[in-house]
Tab-separated table of C-alpha atoms and ligand atoms in Angstrom:
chain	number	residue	atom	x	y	z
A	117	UNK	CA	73.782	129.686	111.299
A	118	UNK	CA	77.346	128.369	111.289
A	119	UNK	CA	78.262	124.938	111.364
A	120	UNK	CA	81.008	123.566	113.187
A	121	UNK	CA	83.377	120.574	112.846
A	122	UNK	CA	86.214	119.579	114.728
A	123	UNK	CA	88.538	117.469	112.158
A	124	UNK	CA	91.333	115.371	113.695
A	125	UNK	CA	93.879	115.463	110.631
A	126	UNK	CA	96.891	113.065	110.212
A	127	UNK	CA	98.902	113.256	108.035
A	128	UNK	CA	100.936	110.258	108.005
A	129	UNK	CA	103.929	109.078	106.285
A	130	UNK	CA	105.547	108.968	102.742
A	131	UNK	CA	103.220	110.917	100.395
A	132	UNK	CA	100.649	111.484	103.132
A	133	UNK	CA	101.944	114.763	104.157
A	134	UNK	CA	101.667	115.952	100.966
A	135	UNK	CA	97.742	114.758	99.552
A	136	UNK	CA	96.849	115.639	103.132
A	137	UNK	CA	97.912	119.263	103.071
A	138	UNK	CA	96.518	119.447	99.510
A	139	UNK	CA	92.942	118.218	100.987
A	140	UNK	CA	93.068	120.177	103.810
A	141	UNK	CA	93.696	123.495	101.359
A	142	UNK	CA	90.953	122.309	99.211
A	143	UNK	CA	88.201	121.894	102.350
A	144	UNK	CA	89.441	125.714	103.361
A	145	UNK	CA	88.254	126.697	99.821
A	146	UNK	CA	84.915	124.832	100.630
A	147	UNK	CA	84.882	126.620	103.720
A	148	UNK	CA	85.316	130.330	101.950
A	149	UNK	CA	82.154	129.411	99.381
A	150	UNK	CA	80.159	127.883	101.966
A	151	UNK	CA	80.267	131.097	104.192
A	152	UNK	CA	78.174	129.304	107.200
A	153	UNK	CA	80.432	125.804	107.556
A	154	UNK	CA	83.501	126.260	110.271
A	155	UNK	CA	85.713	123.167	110.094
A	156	UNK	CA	88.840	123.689	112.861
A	157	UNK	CA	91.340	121.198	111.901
A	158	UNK	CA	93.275	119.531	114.751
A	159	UNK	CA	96.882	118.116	113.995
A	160	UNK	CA	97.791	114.671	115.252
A	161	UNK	CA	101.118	112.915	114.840
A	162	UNK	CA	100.846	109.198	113.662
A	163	UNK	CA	102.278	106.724	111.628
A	164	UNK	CA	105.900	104.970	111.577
A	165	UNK	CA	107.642	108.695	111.491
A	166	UNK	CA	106.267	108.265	115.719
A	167	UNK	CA	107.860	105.274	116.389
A	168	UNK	CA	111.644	106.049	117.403
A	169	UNK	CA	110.120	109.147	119.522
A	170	UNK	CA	107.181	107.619	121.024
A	171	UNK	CA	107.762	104.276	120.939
A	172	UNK	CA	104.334	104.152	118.643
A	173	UNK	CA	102.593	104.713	115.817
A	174	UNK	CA	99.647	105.987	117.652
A	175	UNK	CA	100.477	108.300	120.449
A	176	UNK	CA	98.151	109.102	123.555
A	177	UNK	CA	98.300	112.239	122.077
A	178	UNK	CA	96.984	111.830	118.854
A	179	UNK	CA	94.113	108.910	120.556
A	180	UNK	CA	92.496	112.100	122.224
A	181	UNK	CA	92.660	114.381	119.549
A	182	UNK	CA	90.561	111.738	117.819
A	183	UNK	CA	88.239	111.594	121.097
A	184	UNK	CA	87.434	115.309	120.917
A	185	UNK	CA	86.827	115.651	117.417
A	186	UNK	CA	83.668	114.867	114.587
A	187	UNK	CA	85.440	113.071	112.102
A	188	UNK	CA	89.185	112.115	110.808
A	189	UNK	CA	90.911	112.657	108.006
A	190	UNK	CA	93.778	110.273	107.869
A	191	UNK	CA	97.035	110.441	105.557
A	192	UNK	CA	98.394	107.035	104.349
A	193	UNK	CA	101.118	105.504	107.037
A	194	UNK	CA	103.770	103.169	106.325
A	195	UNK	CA	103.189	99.853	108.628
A	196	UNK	CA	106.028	98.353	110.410
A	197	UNK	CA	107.008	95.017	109.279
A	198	UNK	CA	108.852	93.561	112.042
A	199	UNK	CA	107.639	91.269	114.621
A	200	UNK	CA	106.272	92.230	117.782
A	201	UNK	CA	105.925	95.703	116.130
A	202	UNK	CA	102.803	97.882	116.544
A	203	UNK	CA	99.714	97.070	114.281
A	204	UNK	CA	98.454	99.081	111.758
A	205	UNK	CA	97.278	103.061	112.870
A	206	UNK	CA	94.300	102.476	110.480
A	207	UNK	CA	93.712	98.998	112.101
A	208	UNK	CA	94.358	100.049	115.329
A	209	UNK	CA	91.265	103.570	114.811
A	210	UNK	CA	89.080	100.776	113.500
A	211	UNK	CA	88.725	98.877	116.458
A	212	UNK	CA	89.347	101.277	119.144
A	213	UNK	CA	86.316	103.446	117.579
A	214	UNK	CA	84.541	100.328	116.637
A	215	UNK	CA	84.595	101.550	112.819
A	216	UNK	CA	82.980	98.739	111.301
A	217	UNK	CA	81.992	99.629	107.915
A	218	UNK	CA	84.708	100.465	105.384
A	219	UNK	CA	83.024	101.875	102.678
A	220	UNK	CA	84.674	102.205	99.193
A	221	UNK	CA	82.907	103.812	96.026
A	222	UNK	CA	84.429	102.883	92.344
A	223	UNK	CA	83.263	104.915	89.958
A	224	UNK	CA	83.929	105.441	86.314
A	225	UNK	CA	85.023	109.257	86.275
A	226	UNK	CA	84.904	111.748	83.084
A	227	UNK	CA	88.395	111.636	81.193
A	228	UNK	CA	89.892	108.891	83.082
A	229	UNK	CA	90.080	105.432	81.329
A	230	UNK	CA	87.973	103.241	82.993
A	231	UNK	CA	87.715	99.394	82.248
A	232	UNK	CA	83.568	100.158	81.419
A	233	UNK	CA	82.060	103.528	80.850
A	234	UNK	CA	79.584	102.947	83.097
A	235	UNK	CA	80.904	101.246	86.290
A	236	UNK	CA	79.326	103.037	89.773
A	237	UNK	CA	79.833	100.437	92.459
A	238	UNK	CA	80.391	100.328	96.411
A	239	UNK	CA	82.387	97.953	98.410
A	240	UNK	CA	81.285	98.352	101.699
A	241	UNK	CA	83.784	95.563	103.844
A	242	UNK	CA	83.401	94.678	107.559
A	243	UNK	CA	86.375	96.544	109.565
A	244	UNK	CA	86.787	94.717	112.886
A	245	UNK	CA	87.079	91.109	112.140
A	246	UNK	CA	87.841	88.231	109.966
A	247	UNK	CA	91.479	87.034	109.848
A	248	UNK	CA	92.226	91.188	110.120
A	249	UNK	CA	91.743	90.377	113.878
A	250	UNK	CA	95.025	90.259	114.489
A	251	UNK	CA	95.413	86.916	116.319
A	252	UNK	CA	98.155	84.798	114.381
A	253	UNK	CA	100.672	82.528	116.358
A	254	UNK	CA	103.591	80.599	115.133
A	255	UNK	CA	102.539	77.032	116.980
A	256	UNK	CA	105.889	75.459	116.154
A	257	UNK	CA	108.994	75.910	113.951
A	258	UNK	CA	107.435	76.750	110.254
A	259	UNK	CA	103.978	76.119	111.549
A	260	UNK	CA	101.866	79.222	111.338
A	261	UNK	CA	97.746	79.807	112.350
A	262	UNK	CA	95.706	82.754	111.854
A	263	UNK	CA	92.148	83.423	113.439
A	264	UNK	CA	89.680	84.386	111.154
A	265	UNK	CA	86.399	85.379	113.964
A	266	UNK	CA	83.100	86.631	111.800
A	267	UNK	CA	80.514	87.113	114.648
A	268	UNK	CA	76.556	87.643	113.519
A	269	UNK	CA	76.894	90.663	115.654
A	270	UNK	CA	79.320	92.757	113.158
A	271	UNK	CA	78.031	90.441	110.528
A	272	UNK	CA	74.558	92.434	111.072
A	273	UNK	CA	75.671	95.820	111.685
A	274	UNK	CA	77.769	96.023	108.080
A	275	UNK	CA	75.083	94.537	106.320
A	276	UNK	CA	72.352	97.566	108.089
A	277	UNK	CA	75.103	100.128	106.362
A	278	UNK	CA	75.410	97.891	103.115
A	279	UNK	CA	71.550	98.157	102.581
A	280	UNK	CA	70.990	101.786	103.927
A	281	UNK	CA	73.387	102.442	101.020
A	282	UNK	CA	71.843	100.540	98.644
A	283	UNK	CA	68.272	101.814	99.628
A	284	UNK	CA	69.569	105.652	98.565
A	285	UNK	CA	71.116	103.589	95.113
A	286	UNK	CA	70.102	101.517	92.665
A	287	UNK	CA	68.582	98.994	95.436
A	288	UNK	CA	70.765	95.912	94.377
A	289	UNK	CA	72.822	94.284	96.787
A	290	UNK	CA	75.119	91.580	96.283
A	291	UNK	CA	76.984	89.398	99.702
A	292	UNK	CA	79.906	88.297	98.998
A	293	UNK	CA	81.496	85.235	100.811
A	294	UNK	CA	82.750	81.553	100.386
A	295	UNK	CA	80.759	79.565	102.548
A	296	UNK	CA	81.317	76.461	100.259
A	297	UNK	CA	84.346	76.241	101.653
A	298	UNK	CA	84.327	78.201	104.802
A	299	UNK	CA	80.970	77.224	105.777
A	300	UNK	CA	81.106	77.778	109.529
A	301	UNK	CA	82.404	81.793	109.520
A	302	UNK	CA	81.581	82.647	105.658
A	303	UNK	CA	77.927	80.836	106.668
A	304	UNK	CA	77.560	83.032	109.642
A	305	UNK	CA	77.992	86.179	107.236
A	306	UNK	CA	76.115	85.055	104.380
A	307	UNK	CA	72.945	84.052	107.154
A	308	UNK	CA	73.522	87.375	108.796
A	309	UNK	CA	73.375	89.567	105.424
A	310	UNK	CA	70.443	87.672	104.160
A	311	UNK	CA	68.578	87.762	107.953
A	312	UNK	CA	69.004	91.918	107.534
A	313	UNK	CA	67.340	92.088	104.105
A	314	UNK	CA	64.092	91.347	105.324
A	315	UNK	CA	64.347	94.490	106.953
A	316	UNK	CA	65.223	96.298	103.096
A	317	UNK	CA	61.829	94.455	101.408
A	318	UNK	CA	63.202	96.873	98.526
A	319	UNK	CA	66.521	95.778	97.914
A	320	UNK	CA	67.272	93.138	95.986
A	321	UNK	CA	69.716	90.562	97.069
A	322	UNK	CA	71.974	88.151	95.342
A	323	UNK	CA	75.210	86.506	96.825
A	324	UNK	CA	78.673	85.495	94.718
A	325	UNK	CA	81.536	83.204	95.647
A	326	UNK	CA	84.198	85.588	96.150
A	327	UNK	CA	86.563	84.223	93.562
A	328	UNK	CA	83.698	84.498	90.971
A	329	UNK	CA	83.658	87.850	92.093
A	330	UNK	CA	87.235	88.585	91.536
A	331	UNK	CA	86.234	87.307	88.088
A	332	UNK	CA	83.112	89.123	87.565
A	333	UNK	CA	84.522	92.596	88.269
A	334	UNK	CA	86.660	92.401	85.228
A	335	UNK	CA	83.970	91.083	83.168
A	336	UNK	CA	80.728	93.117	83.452
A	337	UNK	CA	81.437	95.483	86.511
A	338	UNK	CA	78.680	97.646	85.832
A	339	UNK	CA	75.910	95.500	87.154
A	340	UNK	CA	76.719	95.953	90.399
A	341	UNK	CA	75.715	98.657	92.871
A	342	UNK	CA	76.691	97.985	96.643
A	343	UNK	CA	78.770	94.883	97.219
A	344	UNK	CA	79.032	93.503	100.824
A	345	UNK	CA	82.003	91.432	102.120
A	346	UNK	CA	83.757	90.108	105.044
A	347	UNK	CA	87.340	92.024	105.884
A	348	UNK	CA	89.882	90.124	103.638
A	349	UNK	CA	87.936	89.562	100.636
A	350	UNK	CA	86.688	93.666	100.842
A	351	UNK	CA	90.410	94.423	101.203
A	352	UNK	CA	91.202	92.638	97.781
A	353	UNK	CA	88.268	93.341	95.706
A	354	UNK	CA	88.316	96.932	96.551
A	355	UNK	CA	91.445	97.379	95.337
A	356	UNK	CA	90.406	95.559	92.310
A	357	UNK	CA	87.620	97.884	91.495
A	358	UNK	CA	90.121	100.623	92.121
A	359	UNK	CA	92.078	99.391	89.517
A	360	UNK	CA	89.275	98.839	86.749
A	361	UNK	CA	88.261	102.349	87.350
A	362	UNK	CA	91.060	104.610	86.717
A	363	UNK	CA	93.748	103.628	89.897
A	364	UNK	CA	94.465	103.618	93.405
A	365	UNK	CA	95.319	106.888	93.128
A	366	UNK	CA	91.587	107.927	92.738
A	367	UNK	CA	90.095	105.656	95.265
A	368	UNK	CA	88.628	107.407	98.399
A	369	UNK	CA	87.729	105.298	101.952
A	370	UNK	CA	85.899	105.788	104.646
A	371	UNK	CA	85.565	104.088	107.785
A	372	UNK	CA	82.452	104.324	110.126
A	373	UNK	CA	80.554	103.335	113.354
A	374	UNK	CA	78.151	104.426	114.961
A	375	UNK	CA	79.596	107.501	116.509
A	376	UNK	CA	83.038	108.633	114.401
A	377	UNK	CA	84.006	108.438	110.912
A	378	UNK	CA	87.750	108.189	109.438
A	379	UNK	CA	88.656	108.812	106.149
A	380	UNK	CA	91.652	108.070	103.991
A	381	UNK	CA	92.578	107.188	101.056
A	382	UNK	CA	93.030	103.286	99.771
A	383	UNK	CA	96.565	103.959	98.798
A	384	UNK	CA	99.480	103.532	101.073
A	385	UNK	CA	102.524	105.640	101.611
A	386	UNK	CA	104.053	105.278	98.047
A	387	UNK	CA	107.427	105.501	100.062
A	388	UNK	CA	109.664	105.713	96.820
A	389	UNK	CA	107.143	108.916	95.411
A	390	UNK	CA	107.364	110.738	98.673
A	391	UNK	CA	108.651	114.415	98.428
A	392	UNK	CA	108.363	114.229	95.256
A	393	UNK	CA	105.202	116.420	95.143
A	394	UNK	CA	104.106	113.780	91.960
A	395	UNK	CA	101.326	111.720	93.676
A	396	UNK	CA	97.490	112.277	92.611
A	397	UNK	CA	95.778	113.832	95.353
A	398	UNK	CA	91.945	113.038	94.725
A	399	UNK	CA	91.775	110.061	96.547
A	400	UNK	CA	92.117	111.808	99.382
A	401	UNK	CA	90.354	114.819	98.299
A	402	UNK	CA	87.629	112.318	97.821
A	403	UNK	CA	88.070	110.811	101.117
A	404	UNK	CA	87.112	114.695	102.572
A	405	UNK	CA	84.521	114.574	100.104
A	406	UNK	CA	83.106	111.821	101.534
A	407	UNK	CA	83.478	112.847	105.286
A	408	UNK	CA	81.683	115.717	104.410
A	409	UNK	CA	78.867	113.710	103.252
A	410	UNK	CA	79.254	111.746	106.415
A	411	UNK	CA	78.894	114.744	108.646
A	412	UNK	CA	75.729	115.968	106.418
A	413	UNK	CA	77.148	118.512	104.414
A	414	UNK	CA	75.802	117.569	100.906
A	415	UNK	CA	76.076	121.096	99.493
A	416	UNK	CA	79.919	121.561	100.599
A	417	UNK	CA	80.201	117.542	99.258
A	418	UNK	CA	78.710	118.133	95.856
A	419	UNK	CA	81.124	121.147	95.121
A	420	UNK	CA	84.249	119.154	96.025
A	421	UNK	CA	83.174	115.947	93.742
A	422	UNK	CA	82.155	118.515	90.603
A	423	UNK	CA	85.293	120.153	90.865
A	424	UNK	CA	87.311	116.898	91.000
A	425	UNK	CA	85.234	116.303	87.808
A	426	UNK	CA	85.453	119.207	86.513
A	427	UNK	CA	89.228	118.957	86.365
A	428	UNK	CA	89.502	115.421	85.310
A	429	UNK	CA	87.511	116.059	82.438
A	430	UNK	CA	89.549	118.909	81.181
A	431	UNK	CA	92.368	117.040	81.826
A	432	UNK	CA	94.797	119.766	81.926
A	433	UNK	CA	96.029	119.173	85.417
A	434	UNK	CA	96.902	115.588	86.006
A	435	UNK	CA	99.267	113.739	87.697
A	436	UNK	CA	101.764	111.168	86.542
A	437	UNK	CA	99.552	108.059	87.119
A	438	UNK	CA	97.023	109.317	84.776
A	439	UNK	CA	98.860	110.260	82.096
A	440	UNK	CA	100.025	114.060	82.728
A	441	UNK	CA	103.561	115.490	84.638
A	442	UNK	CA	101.177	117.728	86.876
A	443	UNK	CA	102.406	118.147	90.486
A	444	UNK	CA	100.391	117.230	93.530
A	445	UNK	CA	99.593	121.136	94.163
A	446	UNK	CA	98.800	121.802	90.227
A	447	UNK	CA	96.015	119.302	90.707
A	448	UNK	CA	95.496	120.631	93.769
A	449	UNK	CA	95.273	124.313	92.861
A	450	UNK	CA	92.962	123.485	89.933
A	451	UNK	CA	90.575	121.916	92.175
A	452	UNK	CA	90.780	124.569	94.467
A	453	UNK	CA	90.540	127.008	91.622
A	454	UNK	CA	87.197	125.734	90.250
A	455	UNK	CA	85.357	125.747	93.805
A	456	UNK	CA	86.386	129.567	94.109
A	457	UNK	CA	84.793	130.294	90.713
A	458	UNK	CA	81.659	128.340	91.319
A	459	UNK	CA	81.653	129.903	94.732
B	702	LIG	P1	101.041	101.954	98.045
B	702	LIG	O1	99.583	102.177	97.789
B	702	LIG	O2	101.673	102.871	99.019
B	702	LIG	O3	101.855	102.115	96.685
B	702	LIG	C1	101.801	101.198	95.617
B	702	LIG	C2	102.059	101.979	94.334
B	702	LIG	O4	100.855	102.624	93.958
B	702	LIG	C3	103.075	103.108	94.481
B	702	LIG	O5	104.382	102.686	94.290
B	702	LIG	C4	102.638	104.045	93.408
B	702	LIG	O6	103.159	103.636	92.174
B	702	LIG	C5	101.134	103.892	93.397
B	702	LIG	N1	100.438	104.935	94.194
B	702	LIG	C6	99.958	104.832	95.444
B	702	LIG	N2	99.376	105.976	95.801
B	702	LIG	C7	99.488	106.820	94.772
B	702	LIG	C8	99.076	108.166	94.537
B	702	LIG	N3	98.404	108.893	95.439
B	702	LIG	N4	99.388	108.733	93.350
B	702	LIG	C9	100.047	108.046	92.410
B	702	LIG	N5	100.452	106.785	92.565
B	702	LIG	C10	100.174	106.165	93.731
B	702	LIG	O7	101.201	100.429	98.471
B	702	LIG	P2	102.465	99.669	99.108
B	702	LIG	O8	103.697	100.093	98.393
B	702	LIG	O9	102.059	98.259	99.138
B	702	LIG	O10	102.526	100.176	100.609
B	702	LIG	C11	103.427	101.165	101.100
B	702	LIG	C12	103.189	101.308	102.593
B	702	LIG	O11	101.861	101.829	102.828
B	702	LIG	C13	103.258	99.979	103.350
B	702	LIG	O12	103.909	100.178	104.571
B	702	LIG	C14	101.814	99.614	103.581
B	702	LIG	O13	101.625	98.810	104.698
B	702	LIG	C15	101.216	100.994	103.777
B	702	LIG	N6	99.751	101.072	103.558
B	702	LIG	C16	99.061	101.885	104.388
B	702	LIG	C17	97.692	102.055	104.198
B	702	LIG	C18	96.958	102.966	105.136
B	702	LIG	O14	97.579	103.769	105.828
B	702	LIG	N7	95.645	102.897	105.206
B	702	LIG	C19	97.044	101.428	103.134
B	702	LIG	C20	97.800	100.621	102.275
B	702	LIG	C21	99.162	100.453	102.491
């Protein structure tokens, strides 16, 4: 029986249009081997490339494309800067789909140096609040406040995701906050994540200081299996483990509630690479990967990640950042090469 998803796709600014058309290509080759999976892909515009026609990054447009559709895939957008410009597009799909969980794997991958052999870790980062909220004011000349609001509400519901993950894992779950310091909204968290696990009797739970955490990601990574965090923190320590696990260029995102999932890559725009058909395009071949997954297509998931493998490990096809002069459509057409032969 065929399988149907409608997949809102935007593809952003900078390098987006490019690792986005690559994805897209390589979840049409899923689609030829799979036979019985339909994915119809919906173009949105977004990003700051809207801004002098709309007057926004996010046209009404685009907002109900994403209301008739499964899932997004979302290119990286460049955010305006200026004051009293429009938030972030990905900050913006966050809270008006109440995406609270941000989840982010790190894994070591074959043929890609990698600070451990062995690191296989997920960030998974609130996505509503913390001082991401977006309520700063400028009180008086120089004098600048930011609210940071953790509720026990989207405390709870990130920690349910954080150890549902863990549960299918290695069943070790670490909270990550600073309530030494921050004890009123870092204490709410930390109470909240530790008030869930009595609900996961087989998880394990520890907690970290988040700057020992910044620490002990460098030093023995590969203890940990799903990390939970407030906003902020889960911003910076993602890109962290990133780092210590081949580059940003590899890291894949996704962002869920209870009813829609958006994925993207963790990278940004890479304005100065854009055109330039150089950037890597797995993280956001990863990203699909994982919206797959989210939509229950293991099979169709499975193929994309062993290809992505597959070609890492031979290591012909590779991009700048890792070492090679490979385009974005060599690594692209390798990928999609390997999922026709296994098909
Ligand atoms: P960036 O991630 O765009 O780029 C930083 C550097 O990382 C690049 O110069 C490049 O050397 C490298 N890089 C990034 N992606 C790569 C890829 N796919 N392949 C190879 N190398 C890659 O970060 P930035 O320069 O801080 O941000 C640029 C713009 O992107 C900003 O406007 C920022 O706000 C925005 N941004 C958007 C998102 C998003 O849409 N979710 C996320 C992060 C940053």
């Amino acid at each position: 029986m065929q399988r149907t998803y409608r997949i809102a796709v935007l593809p952003g600014d900078g390098i987006g249009p490019e690792v986005v058309g690559v994805a897209v290509d390589v979840l049409r080759a899923i689609q030829r081997v799979m036979g019985d999976l339909n994915l119809e892909f919906i173009y949105g515009e977004a990003g700051y490339n809207c801004i002098e026609k709309y007057g926004t990054n996010l046209p009404q447009n685009t907002i109900e494309i994403l209301k008739e559709t499964h899932a997004c895939l979302k290119g990286p957008m460049t955010t305006p800067e200026e004051p009293g410009a429009p938030p972030s597009v990905a900050v913006t799909i966050r809270k008006m789909f109440n995406l609270y969980a941000n989840i982010r794997p790190c894994r070591s991958l074959p043929g890609v140096w990698s600070l451990k052999p062995n690191i296989d870790l997920v960030i998974v980062r609130e996505n509503t609040e913390c001082l991401y909220f977006g309520k700063e004011y400028e009180v008086a000349p120089g004098k600048g406040i930011a609210l940071r609001v953790i509720t026990r509400e989207a405390s709870e519901k990130v920690a349910r995701v954080a150890f549902r993950l863990a549960e299918r894992r290695r069943r070790y779950l670490t909270c990550v906050h600073k309530k030494n310091i921050l004890r009123i909204t870092d204490g709410i968290f930390r109470d909240a994540v530790f008030t869930v696990s009595k609900e996961f009797p087989s998880v394990y739970v520890d907690e970290e200081h988040v700057d020992a955490m910044a620490m002990r990601l460098i030093k023995e990574p590969e203890r940990f299996d799903v990390i939970v965090t407030t906003n902020l923190y889960g911003d910076i320590l993602s890109d962290e483990a990133a780092q210590i696990t081949g580059g940003i260029g590899l890291a894949p995102g996704a962002n869920i509630g209870d009813n829609y999932g958006m994925f993207e890559p963790v990278h940004g725009s890479a304005p100065k690479h854009a055109g330039k058909n150089k950037a890597n395009p797995i993280a956001t071949i990863l990203a699909s990967k994982m919206m797959l997954e989210w939509l229950g297509e293991y099979e169709a998931a499975r193929l994309v990640e062993r290809a992505v493998e597959d070609v890492l490990r031979e290591g012909k096809a590779r991009t700048y950042d890792l070492g090679g002069n490979a385009t974005t459509r060599d690594v692209g057409n390798a990928i999609i090469e390997n999922i026709l032969k296994r098909g």
